[in-house]
XYZ file of C-alpha atoms in Angstrom:
420
model
C 20.781 -77.537 105.348
C 21.554 -77.619 102.426
C 22.180 -80.942 103.025
C 19.054 -82.087 104.580
C 17.240 -81.058 102.007
C 18.847 -82.703 99.405
C 18.298 -85.536 101.052
C 14.366 -84.836 101.355
C 14.438 -84.499 98.485
C 16.044 -87.606 97.338
C 14.333 -89.766 99.910
C 11.221 -88.552 98.522
C 11.665 -89.180 94.887
C 12.580 -92.636 96.179
C 10.220 -93.360 98.089
C 7.272 -93.063 96.083
C 8.812 -94.403 92.547
C 8.957 -98.177 95.426
C 5.779 -97.042 95.963
C 5.025 -96.647 91.916
C 7.155 -100.212 91.619
C 9.596 -98.459 89.515
C 13.707 -99.134 89.025
C 15.502 -96.186 87.834
C 16.403 -96.832 84.610
C 12.082 -96.592 83.683
C 12.001 -93.729 85.620
C 14.442 -92.214 83.859
C 12.530 -93.536 80.782
C 9.426 -92.214 81.948
C 11.070 -88.294 82.656
C 13.477 -87.682 80.563
C 16.162 -87.142 83.787
C 19.426 -89.433 83.206
C 19.740 -92.627 84.873
C 23.309 -91.524 86.815
C 21.063 -87.883 88.119
C 18.771 -90.150 89.514
C 21.373 -91.996 91.615
C 23.311 -89.226 92.979
C 19.843 -87.574 93.394
C 18.415 -90.827 95.608
C 21.624 -91.175 97.450
C 22.268 -87.529 98.207
C 25.177 -86.736 96.089
C 24.044 -84.534 94.248
C 25.064 -80.533 95.266
C 23.014 -78.443 93.852
C 19.782 -79.926 91.572
C 18.133 -78.479 89.136
C 14.450 -77.007 89.554
C 13.535 -78.317 86.439
C 15.208 -82.108 87.848
C 12.385 -81.920 90.368
C 9.805 -81.150 88.863
C 9.962 -83.522 85.585
C 11.103 -86.393 88.552
C 7.312 -85.687 90.055
C 5.448 -85.131 87.180
C 6.811 -88.982 85.429
C 6.303 -90.123 89.528
C 2.478 -88.832 89.653
C 3.682 -86.937 92.448
C 0.360 -83.075 92.081
C 1.652 -79.801 90.666
C 0.898 -77.726 93.735
C 2.104 -81.019 96.258
C 5.918 -80.753 94.140
C 5.226 -76.812 93.606
C 5.415 -76.680 97.247
C 8.808 -78.791 97.946
C 10.362 -77.355 94.811
C 9.930 -74.285 97.032
C 11.379 -75.949 99.976
C 14.023 -76.865 98.637
C 14.795 -73.030 96.646
C 14.618 -71.487 99.783
C 16.614 -73.030 101.960
C 19.319 -73.474 99.147
C 18.876 -70.343 97.902
C 18.812 -71.984 94.071
C 15.796 -70.897 92.834
C 16.081 -69.852 89.553
C 14.140 -71.104 86.979
C 12.614 -67.744 86.200
C 16.530 -66.106 85.569
C 17.187 -68.776 83.506
C 14.135 -67.808 80.908
C 14.828 -67.491 77.387
C 12.968 -64.744 74.801
C 12.618 -67.432 72.360
C 11.914 -65.968 68.866
C 8.671 -65.351 67.493
C 6.675 -67.532 64.247
C 8.469 -67.595 61.442
C 7.543 -65.023 59.369
C 5.558 -65.844 56.100
C 4.193 -64.015 52.890
C 1.799 -63.836 50.821
C -2.295 -65.170 51.597
C -2.833 -68.440 53.844
C -5.490 -69.588 50.748
C -7.219 -73.129 50.443
C -6.399 -74.363 54.368
C -9.478 -72.679 56.371
C -10.764 -76.132 56.801
C -7.615 -77.338 58.685
C -6.935 -74.443 60.169
C -10.362 -74.377 62.511
C -9.465 -78.186 62.463
C -6.366 -77.597 64.354
C -7.326 -75.071 66.193
C -10.301 -76.763 67.794
C -8.969 -79.840 68.601
C -5.693 -78.017 70.660
C -7.210 -75.980 72.482
C -9.400 -78.205 73.344
C -6.525 -79.906 74.957
C -4.942 -82.865 73.224
C -1.944 -83.667 73.354
C -0.125 -84.784 69.811
C -1.448 -83.558 66.908
C 0.776 -84.629 63.633
C 0.056 -82.805 60.333
C 1.689 -85.672 56.817
C 1.876 -86.173 53.570
C 3.541 -85.480 50.742
C 6.639 -83.472 50.014
C 5.550 -78.969 49.238
C 2.431 -80.444 50.268
C 2.500 -77.452 52.796
C 2.743 -79.178 56.181
C 4.692 -76.661 57.989
C 3.490 -72.963 56.959
C -0.217 -74.813 57.906
C 1.788 -75.207 61.382
C 2.337 -72.132 61.596
C -0.619 -70.711 61.126
C -2.142 -73.392 63.675
C -0.155 -72.303 66.481
C -0.152 -68.985 65.835
C -3.618 -69.265 65.860
C -3.764 -71.159 68.927
C -1.017 -68.643 70.517
C -3.626 -65.813 69.949
C -7.131 -68.107 71.598
C -4.309 -69.617 75.241
C -2.071 -66.603 75.282
C -0.375 -70.421 75.168
C 3.806 -70.347 75.330
C 4.386 -71.884 71.295
C 8.587 -73.129 71.802
C 9.897 -74.128 67.807
C 11.774 -77.334 67.797
C 13.997 -78.912 64.628
C 12.295 -82.612 63.623
C 16.381 -83.245 63.533
C 17.523 -85.316 67.237
C 18.453 -88.791 68.538
C 16.672 -92.675 68.406
C 14.290 -92.635 71.091
C 15.601 -95.404 72.120
C 18.850 -93.707 72.452
C 18.179 -90.526 74.032
C 17.521 -91.657 77.341
C 20.855 -92.512 77.788
C 22.652 -89.776 76.209
C 20.694 -86.557 77.200
C 19.294 -85.425 80.676
C 17.266 -82.982 81.218
C 19.692 -80.915 82.501
C 22.486 -81.808 80.956
C 20.193 -81.279 76.668
C 21.396 -77.942 74.907
C 20.002 -75.588 72.351
C 18.015 -72.870 73.691
C 14.171 -74.970 71.864
C 15.229 -77.124 74.967
C 15.930 -74.791 77.322
C 12.631 -72.855 76.727
C 11.138 -75.644 77.654
C 12.296 -77.191 80.578
C 12.000 -73.254 82.029
C 8.684 -73.290 81.202
C 7.481 -76.763 82.637
C 9.768 -75.504 85.841
C 7.053 -72.186 85.764
C 3.614 -74.625 85.481
C 4.085 -72.430 82.435
C 1.525 -74.625 79.321
C 3.501 -75.312 76.083
C 3.101 -75.710 72.765
C 6.439 -77.448 71.243
C 6.196 -76.833 67.684
C 8.483 -80.212 65.625
C 9.076 -79.179 61.910
C 10.167 -81.737 60.347
C 9.395 -84.651 62.951
C 11.075 -88.790 62.512
C 9.175 -91.607 63.317
C 11.176 -93.425 66.185
C 13.378 -89.648 66.675
C 12.746 -87.487 69.430
C 14.073 -83.717 70.675
C 16.684 -84.785 73.630
C 15.972 -83.498 77.084
C 12.690 -83.346 76.368
C 10.065 -85.337 77.598
C 7.404 -86.893 75.355
C 3.807 -87.104 75.015
C 1.799 -86.422 76.788
C 2.602 -84.737 79.446
C 0.055 -83.274 81.249
C 2.756 -79.226 80.540
C 2.585 -79.843 77.174
C 0.676 -80.286 74.269
C 2.805 -80.942 70.558
C 2.000 -80.488 66.965
C 4.547 -81.568 64.630
C 4.956 -81.962 60.825
C 6.274 -85.997 59.557
C 5.966 -87.536 56.673
C 4.112 -90.980 58.027
C 2.436 -91.099 62.063
C 5.354 -90.943 64.316
C 3.454 -94.097 65.724
C 2.916 -92.012 70.246
C 0.564 -92.560 71.859
C -2.550 -90.463 72.622
C -1.631 -89.505 68.322
C -4.201 -87.291 66.006
C -3.203 -87.526 62.536
C -4.009 -85.046 60.273
C -3.178 -86.024 56.903
C -3.300 -82.775 54.475
C -5.009 -83.007 51.584
C -3.759 -81.324 48.098
C -6.165 -78.200 47.131
C -9.156 -78.108 45.575
C -9.206 -77.292 41.351
C -11.365 -77.280 38.994
C -12.748 -80.186 37.187
C -11.079 -80.034 33.610
C -15.448 -79.303 31.837
C -15.761 -76.783 35.289
C -15.917 -73.411 33.807
C -14.431 -69.911 35.990
C -11.681 -70.653 38.965
C -11.778 -67.255 40.661
C -13.073 -69.978 43.841
C -10.406 -72.911 42.876
C -7.669 -72.011 45.679
C -4.831 -74.144 43.339
C -5.583 -71.756 41.003
C -5.465 -68.143 43.435
C -2.858 -69.536 45.006
C -0.542 -70.155 41.785
C -1.682 -66.654 40.286
C -0.212 -65.232 43.941
C 2.824 -66.999 43.364
C 3.452 -65.673 39.775
C 2.782 -62.324 40.672
C 5.902 -62.827 43.058
C 8.014 -61.996 39.200
C 5.528 -60.199 37.908
C 3.464 -57.932 39.465
C 1.509 -57.227 36.627
C 0.207 -60.345 35.265
C -3.200 -60.336 33.726
C -5.734 -63.632 33.546
C -7.158 -64.100 29.715
C -9.581 -66.973 29.293
C -7.009 -69.126 27.837
C -4.839 -68.417 30.714
C -7.272 -69.445 33.274
C -7.936 -72.846 31.180
C -3.988 -73.484 31.414
C -3.792 -72.069 34.874
C -5.875 -74.881 36.244
C -4.783 -77.019 33.968
C -0.920 -76.787 34.861
C -2.835 -77.473 38.619
C -3.934 -80.476 38.331
C -1.035 -82.240 36.439
C 0.642 -80.852 39.363
C -1.291 -82.805 41.632
C -2.594 -78.952 43.567
C 1.083 -79.367 45.496
C 2.294 -75.817 46.753
C 5.751 -76.123 45.825
C 5.377 -77.106 42.626
C 2.564 -74.196 42.267
C 5.656 -71.959 43.712
C 8.225 -73.559 41.728
C 6.776 -73.508 38.372
C 5.081 -70.055 38.144
C 8.857 -68.269 38.338
C 9.446 -69.759 33.955
C 5.959 -67.523 33.657
C 8.375 -64.832 33.150
C 10.194 -66.557 29.769
C 6.993 -69.079 28.904
C 3.155 -68.849 28.141
C 0.847 -70.423 30.402
C 0.131 -73.138 27.749
C 3.514 -73.691 26.121
C 3.915 -74.622 30.209
C 1.089 -77.487 29.623
C 2.642 -78.949 27.573
C 6.432 -78.558 28.307
C 4.879 -80.315 32.191
C 2.432 -83.170 30.959
C 4.658 -84.010 28.010
C 7.868 -85.325 30.784
C 6.117 -84.389 34.670
C 9.615 -86.012 36.439
C 12.381 -83.773 34.196
C 9.773 -80.799 34.870
C 9.699 -81.307 39.184
C 13.572 -81.525 38.683
C 13.969 -78.513 37.464
C 10.836 -76.681 38.771
C 11.259 -78.497 42.268
C 14.199 -80.710 42.576
C 13.687 -80.416 46.676
C 10.445 -82.324 45.520
C 11.230 -84.928 43.809
C 14.246 -85.865 45.686
C 11.428 -86.325 49.291
C 8.476 -87.591 47.043
C 11.996 -91.256 46.297
C 12.202 -91.246 49.921
C 7.998 -91.078 50.549
C 8.554 -94.274 48.044
C 12.025 -95.629 49.310
C 10.567 -96.230 52.799
C 7.094 -97.765 51.585
C 7.301 -101.065 53.683
C 6.352 -104.028 50.764
C 2.734 -104.162 51.667
C 2.641 -100.442 50.201
C 4.467 -100.732 47.712
C 2.727 -103.137 46.156
C -0.819 -101.640 47.001
C 0.400 -98.812 45.364
C 1.216 -99.994 42.194
C -1.332 -102.202 41.393
C -3.652 -99.107 42.600
C -1.821 -97.371 40.040
C -2.701 -99.595 37.467
C -6.753 -98.946 37.337
C -8.844 -95.963 36.406
C -7.428 -92.228 37.871
C -9.928 -92.031 40.794
C -11.351 -96.172 41.463
C -12.955 -96.915 45.361
C -11.989 -98.823 48.295
C -14.574 -101.526 47.158
C -13.238 -101.458 43.275
C -9.306 -102.375 45.006
C -11.327 -104.843 46.706
C -12.906 -106.526 43.654
C -9.434 -106.295 41.934
C -7.347 -108.181 45.162
C -10.437 -110.609 46.039
C -9.332 -109.155 49.713
C -11.875 -108.165 52.822
C -12.798 -104.626 52.275
C -11.970 -103.215 54.997
C -8.527 -104.723 55.767
C -7.846 -102.741 51.931
C -10.179 -99.815 52.946
C -6.927 -99.544 56.432
C -3.775 -100.941 53.740
C -5.258 -97.662 51.717
C -5.678 -95.086 54.019
C -1.835 -95.743 55.274
C -1.199 -94.800 51.353
C -3.986 -91.792 52.533
C -0.749 -91.011 55.229
C 1.545 -91.353 53.422
C 0.586 -88.788 50.758
C 0.813 -90.723 47.459
C -3.082 -90.512 47.376
C -5.919 -88.707 48.080
C -9.556 -88.407 47.893
C -11.517 -86.709 45.003
C -14.092 -84.748 44.918
C -17.429 -87.176 43.360
C -20.694 -87.684 44.876
C -21.769 -90.779 46.059
C -19.105 -93.603 47.693
C -15.591 -92.243 48.930
C -12.882 -92.164 45.730
C -9.726 -92.049 45.843
C -6.844 -91.274 43.262
C -2.399 -91.363 43.109
C -0.803 -88.108 43.183
C 0.570 -87.921 38.717
C 4.141 -87.267 39.814
C 4.024 -90.543 41.862
C 1.992 -92.426 39.312
C 4.748 -90.845 36.670
C 7.623 -91.179 39.068
C 6.220 -95.054 38.852
C 6.328 -95.541 35.076
C 5.311 -99.194 34.289
C 6.278 -100.572 36.705
C 2.314 -100.846 37.258
C 1.559 -101.595 34.099
C 3.498 -104.381 34.776
C 2.467 -105.779 37.384
C -1.697 -105.723 36.396
C 0.059 -107.972 33.227
C -0.710 -112.012 33.337
C 2.033 -113.493 33.611
C 2.892 -111.713 36.431
C -0.277 -113.342 38.183
C -3.154 -110.717 37.594
C -4.866 -112.397 34.878
């Protein structure tokens, strides 16, 4: 009876694969089930095909949910191996967060709505330290609360996509998060996969890539993942008042900095002079949450005005002391830009503090739409940020990025460099 059940499952898969014109290698690519597993199953030599394996193959072949559910149930009943539910491991709760979630209400509402409506892949990009991970945790919690969907956290490191299918199948994949995803799929349970720190060309081994009808993905990454159906949400720095603006109570960046300071100085008191310095620090540090958290510790030994002076005098050194991980990440971001992106970044760094796409198009003597797409790539990388202004959209290069590129932009725009 077991052999008959195995044979029927293998014959069904083989017939549907041939009907769709797929090779075993292509089916392996679509389903993430190893080629050897498919070959053994179709030949009737697999002793105990896992229900997850069957579901992944049948999903990739387009067999309707009710159809392949009946097939899996039939096989399980005949062999007594219907144990997918027994293997389901409890999931860890979402990571604990500290402090109020400040300044990202619009991002939270937008991304939660997109996922609740069924979007399969959302990637949050942004500069190192900009708060991508915290936003992803908040969004996952909101989606879970709204829909009851199962949330599984997955580390961003994994095997290269090109090598994944040759080295790992759904059954052999290890790690609690993989088992949780695959077992949820075997039960037809929707899943929200949160991949923190994803990298282009890398995907967790043994887990299907989107789009997949049974799970959604919310990823954080420094750049777009370049996968089909991806929506990219670039995280902008927190709002900070202009230098001439009076009052900082409604400024998210200042609110966040004060929250960080009070971790080290619970009795911290604000004055008009202190508020002015806090706002200036936020501007100098690009309103980057990780940089604000790093500098907050120094309020226990320095006055706010002194910290503004130190940051203004040597921003790169100040960041190296306050948040070395952000500086290291920033260097990786700059090193990861291609030649065209690097050249454009240096060119716009040499302009006035803020500029429009038309300004850059006139500088380069190129069509504005072409230049706009190139500016968009810098926005996605987080090295350029939109600047609040009435009229046409304007942008600026992050202060840290301008400080790190140093005199390179000046040299590029000099007459000797061909930009007379």
